[in-house]
Short mmCIF file of C-alpha atoms and ligand atoms in Angstrom, two decimals:
data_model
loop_
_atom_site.label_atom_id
_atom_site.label_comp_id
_atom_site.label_asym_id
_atom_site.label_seq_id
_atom_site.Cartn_x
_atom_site.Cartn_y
_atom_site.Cartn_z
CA UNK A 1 85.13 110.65 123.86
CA UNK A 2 86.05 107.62 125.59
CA UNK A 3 83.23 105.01 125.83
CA UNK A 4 82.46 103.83 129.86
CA UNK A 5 85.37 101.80 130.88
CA UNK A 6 84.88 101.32 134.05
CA UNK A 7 82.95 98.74 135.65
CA UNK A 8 80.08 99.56 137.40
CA UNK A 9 78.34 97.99 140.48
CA UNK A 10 74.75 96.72 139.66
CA UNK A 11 71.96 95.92 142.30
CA UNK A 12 69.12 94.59 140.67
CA UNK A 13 66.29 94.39 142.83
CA UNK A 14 62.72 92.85 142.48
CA UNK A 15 60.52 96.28 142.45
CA UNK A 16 60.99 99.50 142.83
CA UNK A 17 60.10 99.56 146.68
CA UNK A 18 62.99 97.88 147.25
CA UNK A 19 64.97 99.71 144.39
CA UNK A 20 64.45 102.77 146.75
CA UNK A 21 65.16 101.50 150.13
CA UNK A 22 68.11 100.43 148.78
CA UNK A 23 68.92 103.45 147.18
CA UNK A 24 68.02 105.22 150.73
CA UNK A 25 70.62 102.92 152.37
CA UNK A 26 73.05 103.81 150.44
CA UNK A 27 72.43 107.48 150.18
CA UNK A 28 72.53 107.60 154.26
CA UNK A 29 75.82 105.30 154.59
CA UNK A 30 77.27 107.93 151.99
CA UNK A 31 75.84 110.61 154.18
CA UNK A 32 76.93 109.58 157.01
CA UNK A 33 80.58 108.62 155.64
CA UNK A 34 81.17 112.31 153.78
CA UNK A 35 80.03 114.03 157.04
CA UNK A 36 82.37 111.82 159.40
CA UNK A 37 85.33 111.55 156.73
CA UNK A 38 85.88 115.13 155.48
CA UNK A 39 89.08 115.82 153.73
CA UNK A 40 89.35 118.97 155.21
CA UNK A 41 88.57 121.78 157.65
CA UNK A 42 87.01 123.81 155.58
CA UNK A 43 84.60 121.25 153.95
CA UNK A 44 83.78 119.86 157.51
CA UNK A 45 80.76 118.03 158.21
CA UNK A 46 79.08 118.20 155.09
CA UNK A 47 77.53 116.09 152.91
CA UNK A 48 76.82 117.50 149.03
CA UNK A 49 74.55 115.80 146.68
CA UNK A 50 73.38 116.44 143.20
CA UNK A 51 69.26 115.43 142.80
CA UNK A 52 68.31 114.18 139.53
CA UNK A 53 65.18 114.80 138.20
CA UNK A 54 61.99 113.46 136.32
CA UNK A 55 59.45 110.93 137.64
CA UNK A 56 61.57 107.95 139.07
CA UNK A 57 63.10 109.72 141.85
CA UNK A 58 60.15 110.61 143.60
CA UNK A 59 59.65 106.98 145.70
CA UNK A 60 63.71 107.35 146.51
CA UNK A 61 62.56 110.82 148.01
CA UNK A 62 59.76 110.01 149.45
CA UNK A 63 61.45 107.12 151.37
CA UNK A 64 64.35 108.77 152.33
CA UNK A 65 61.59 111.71 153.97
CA UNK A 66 59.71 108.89 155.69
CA UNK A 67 60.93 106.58 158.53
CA UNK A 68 63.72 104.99 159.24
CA UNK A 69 65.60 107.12 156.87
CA UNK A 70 64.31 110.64 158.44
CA UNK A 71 66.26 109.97 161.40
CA UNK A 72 69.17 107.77 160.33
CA UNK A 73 71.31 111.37 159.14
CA UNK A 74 71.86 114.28 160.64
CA UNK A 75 70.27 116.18 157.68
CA UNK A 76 71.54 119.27 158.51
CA UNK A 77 74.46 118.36 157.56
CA UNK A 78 73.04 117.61 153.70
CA UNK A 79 73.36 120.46 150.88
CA UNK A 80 71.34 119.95 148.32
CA UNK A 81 72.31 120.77 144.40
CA UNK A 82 70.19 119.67 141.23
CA UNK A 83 71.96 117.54 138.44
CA UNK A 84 69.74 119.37 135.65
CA UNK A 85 66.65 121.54 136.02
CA UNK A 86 63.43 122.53 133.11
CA UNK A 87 63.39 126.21 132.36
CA UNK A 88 60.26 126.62 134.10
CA UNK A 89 59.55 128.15 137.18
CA UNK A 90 59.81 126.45 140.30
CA UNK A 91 56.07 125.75 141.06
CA UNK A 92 55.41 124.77 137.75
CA UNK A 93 54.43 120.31 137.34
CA UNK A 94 58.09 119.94 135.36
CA UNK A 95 60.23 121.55 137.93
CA UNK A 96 62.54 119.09 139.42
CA UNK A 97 62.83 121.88 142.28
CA UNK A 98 59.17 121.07 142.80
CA UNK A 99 59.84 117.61 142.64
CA UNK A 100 62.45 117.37 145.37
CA UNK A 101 60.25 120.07 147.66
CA UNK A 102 56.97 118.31 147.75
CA UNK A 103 58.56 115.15 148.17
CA UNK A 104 61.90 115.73 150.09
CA UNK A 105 62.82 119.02 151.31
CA UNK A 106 59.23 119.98 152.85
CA UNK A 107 59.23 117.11 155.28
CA UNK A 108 62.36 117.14 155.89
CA UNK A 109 62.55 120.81 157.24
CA UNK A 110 65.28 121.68 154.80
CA UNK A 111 65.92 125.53 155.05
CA UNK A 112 66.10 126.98 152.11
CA UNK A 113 69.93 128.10 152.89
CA UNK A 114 70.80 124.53 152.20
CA UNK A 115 68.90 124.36 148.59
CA UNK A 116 70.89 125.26 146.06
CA UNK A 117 68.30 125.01 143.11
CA UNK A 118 69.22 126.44 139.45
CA UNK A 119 66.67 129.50 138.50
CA UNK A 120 64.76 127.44 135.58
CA UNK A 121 62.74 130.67 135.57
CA UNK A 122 65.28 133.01 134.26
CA UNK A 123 64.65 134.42 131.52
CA UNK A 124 67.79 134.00 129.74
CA UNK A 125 69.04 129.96 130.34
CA UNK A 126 72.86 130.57 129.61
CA UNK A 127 73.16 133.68 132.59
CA UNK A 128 71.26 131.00 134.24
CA UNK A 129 73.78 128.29 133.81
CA UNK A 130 76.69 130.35 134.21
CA UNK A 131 75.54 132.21 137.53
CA UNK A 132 74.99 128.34 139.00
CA UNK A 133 78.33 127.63 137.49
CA UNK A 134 79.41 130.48 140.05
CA UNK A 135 77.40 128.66 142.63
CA UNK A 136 79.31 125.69 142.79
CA UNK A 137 82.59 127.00 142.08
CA UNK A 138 82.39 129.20 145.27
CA UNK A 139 80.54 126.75 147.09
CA UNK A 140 83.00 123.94 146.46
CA UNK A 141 85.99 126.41 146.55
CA UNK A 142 86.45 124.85 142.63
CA UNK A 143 87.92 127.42 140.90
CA UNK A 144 88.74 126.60 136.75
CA UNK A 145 90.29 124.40 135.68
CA UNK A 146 89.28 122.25 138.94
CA UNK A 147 85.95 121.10 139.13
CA UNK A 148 82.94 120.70 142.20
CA UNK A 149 83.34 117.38 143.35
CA UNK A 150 79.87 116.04 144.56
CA UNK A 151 79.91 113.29 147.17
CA UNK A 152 76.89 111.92 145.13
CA UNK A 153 75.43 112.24 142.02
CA UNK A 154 71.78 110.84 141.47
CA UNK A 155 71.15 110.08 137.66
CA UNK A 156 68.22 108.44 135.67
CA UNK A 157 68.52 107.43 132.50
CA UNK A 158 66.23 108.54 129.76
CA UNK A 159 65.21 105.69 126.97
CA UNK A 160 67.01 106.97 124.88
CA UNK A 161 70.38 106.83 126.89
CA UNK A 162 70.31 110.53 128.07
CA UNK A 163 70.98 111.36 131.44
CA UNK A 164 70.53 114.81 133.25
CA UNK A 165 69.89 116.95 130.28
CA UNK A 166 73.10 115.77 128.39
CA UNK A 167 71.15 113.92 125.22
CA UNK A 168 72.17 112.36 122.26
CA UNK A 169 74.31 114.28 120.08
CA UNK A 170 74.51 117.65 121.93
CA UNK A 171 77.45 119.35 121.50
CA UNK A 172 77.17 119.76 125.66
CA UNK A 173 78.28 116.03 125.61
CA UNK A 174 82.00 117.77 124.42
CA UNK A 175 82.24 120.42 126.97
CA UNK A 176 85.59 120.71 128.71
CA UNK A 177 85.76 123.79 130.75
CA UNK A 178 82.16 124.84 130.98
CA UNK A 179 80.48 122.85 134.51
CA UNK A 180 77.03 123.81 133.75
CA UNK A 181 75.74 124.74 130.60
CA UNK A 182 72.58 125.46 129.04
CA UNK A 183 70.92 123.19 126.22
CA UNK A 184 68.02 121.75 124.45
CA UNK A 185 66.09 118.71 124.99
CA UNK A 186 64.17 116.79 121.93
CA UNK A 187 61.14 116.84 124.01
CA UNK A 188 58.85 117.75 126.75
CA UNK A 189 60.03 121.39 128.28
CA UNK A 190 62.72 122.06 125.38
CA UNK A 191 65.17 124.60 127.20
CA UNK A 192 67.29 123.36 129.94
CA UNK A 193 70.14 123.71 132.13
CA UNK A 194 72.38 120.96 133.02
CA UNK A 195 75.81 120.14 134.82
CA UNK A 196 78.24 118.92 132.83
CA UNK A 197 80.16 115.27 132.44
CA UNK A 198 83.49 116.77 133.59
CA UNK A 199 81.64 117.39 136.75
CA UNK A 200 79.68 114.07 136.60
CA UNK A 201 82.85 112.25 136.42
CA UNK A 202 84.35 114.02 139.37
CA UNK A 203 81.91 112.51 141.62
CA UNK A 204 82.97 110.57 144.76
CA UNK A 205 79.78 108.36 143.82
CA UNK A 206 77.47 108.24 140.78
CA UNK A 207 74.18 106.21 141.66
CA UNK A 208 71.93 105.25 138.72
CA UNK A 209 68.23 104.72 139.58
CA UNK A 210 66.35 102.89 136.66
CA UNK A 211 62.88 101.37 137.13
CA UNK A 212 61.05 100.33 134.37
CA UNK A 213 60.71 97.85 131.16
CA UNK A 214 60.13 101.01 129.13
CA UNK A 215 64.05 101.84 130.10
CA UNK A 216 65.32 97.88 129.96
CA UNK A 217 66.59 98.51 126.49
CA UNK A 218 68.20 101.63 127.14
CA UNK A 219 69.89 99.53 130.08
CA UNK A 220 71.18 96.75 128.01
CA UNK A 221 72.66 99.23 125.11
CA UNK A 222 74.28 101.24 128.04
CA UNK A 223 75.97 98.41 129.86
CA UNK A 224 76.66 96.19 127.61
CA UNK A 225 76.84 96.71 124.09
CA UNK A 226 80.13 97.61 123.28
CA UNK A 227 79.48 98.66 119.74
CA UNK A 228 76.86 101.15 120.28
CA UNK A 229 78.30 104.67 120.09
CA UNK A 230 78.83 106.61 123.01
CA UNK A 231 77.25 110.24 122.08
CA UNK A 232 74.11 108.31 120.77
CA UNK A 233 74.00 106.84 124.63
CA UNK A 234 75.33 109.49 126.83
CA UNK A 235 74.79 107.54 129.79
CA UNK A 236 78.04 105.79 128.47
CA UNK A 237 80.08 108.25 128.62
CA UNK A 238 80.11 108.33 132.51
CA UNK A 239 82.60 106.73 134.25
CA UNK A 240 83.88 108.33 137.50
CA UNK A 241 87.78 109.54 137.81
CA UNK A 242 88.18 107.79 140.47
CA UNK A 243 84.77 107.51 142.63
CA UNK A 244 82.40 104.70 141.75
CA UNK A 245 79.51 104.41 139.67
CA UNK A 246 76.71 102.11 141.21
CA UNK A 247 73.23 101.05 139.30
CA UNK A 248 69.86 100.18 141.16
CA UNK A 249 67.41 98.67 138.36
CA UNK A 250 64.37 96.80 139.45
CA UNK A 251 63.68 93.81 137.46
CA UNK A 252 61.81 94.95 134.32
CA UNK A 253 64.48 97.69 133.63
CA UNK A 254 67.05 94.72 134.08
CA UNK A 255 65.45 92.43 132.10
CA UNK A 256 67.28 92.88 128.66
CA UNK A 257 70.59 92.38 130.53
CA UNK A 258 72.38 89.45 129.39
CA UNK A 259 75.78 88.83 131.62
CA UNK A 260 75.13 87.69 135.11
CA UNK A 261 73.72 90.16 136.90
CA UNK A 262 76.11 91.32 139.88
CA UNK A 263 74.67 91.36 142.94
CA UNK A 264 76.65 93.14 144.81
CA UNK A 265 76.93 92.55 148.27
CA UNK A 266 75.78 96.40 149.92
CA UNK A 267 78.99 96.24 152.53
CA UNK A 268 77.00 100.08 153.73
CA UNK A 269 74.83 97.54 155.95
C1 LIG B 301 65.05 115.22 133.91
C2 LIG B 301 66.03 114.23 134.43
C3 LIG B 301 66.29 113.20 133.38
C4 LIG B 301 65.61 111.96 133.88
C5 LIG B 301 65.38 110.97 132.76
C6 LIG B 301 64.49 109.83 133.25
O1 LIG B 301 65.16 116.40 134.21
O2 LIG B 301 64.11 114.73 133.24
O3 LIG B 301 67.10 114.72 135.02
O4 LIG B 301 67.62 112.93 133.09
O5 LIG B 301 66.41 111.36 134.89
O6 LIG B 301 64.72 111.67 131.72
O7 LIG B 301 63.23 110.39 133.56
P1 LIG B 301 62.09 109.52 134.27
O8 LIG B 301 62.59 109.22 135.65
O9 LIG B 301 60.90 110.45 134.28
O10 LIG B 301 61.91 108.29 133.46
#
């Protein structure tokens, strides 16, 4: 395992309003971009994005279901995927599914032909994982050994470095061929189904969305201590093959950082 080598863009904003709208900007200009750009026919006009889950992305999805940002893409155009899901069912508090539907798809008018959520309700977690494997491979015409290439991937970041449901030390951190796999988280809802960091990596554009002093020391370890080791702080081990990997942090989650903080200019305005 390689640690994160390559640089990442970080926007550091004042609070997590603004972390959000930002967020929302960029998610649209990427929207917008994927559906105008397409490499190909057959791919035409879409835009596909991977949701992350837990509490933090709820004011991203709430802002980017409320105005300007309801009528700035042609949402129609969006497919929707989840990054990692609880095995729970989808009404239950935990679901990310549920997350995502109160806050996103439900005002939004997303049909549910465009949802591509993974069935946390299965009984059995590993047909679960491979049948969304399936999913994406047909979806993304990704047969093995290639992999679904999202245009985004949304990620938090745990406090403990994890992101999706790839934690510390799990052996899913050393998949190679598998893209979604199912595993076990320390706490909270225990089983879980995640994608992999093969198919992380292959994203056009990670985005990081981090709000919080409870995850400011999580941030620091992540971006900049070089000796801390990578499977303890999977968030390190993602560094696009070739798309870009861009952080939003409001202040407090920020505030451990201690190289200048690069603003980077948002050229999607
Ligand atoms: C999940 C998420 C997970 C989340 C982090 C941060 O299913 O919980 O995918 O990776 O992003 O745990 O969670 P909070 O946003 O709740 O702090």
């Amino acid at each position: 395992m390689t640690p994160m080598s390559v640089s990442p863009e970080i926007r550091v904003l004042d609070h997590d309003q603004e972390v959000a709208a930002e967020a929302a900007d960029l998610f649209v200009w990427l929207g917008e971009q994927a559906i105008r750009t397409r490499a190909n026919e057959a791919e035409a006009g879409r835009f596909r994005v991977a949701l992350s889950g837990g509490s933090t992305p709820r004011l991203l999805y709430q802002t980017l279901a409320g105005s300007p940002y309801a009528k700035r893409l042609d949402w129609e155009r969006v497919e929707f995927y989840f990054g990692d899901e609880r095995c729970v069912p989808p009404d239950h508090p935990d679901s990310n599914f549920r997350l995502a539907e109160e806050t996103l798809f439900r005002q939004l008018n997303i049909p549910t032909e465009r949802i591509f959520r993974m069935q946390g309700e299965a009984e059995e977690p590993e047909r679960a994982a491979r049948d969304y494997e399936a999913l994406l491979r047909k979806q993304f015409s990704a047969p093995a050994p290639q992999w679904p290439r999202f245009d985004l991937i949304l990620l938090g970041l745990g406090d403990d470095g994890h992101i999706a449901s790839l934690f510390p030390q799990s052996p899913a951190l050393e998949e190679k061929t598998r893209a979604v796999v199912a595993t076990w988280a320390p706490q909270g809802v225990r089983e879980r189904l995640t994608v992999t960091l093969p198919v992380i990596n292959q994203a056009q554009t990670i985005v990081f969305v981090v709000t919080g002093a409870r995850k400011a020391a999580a941030v620091r370890t992540v971006l900049e201590d070089q000796n801390a080791i990578p499977a303890r702080y999977p968030a390190k081990l993602v560094q696009p093959v070739g798309g870009r990997l861009i952080w939003f942090l409001d202040r407090h989650a920020a505030a451990e950082l201690r190289v200048t903080k690069q603003q980077v200019p948002p050229e999607e305005e």
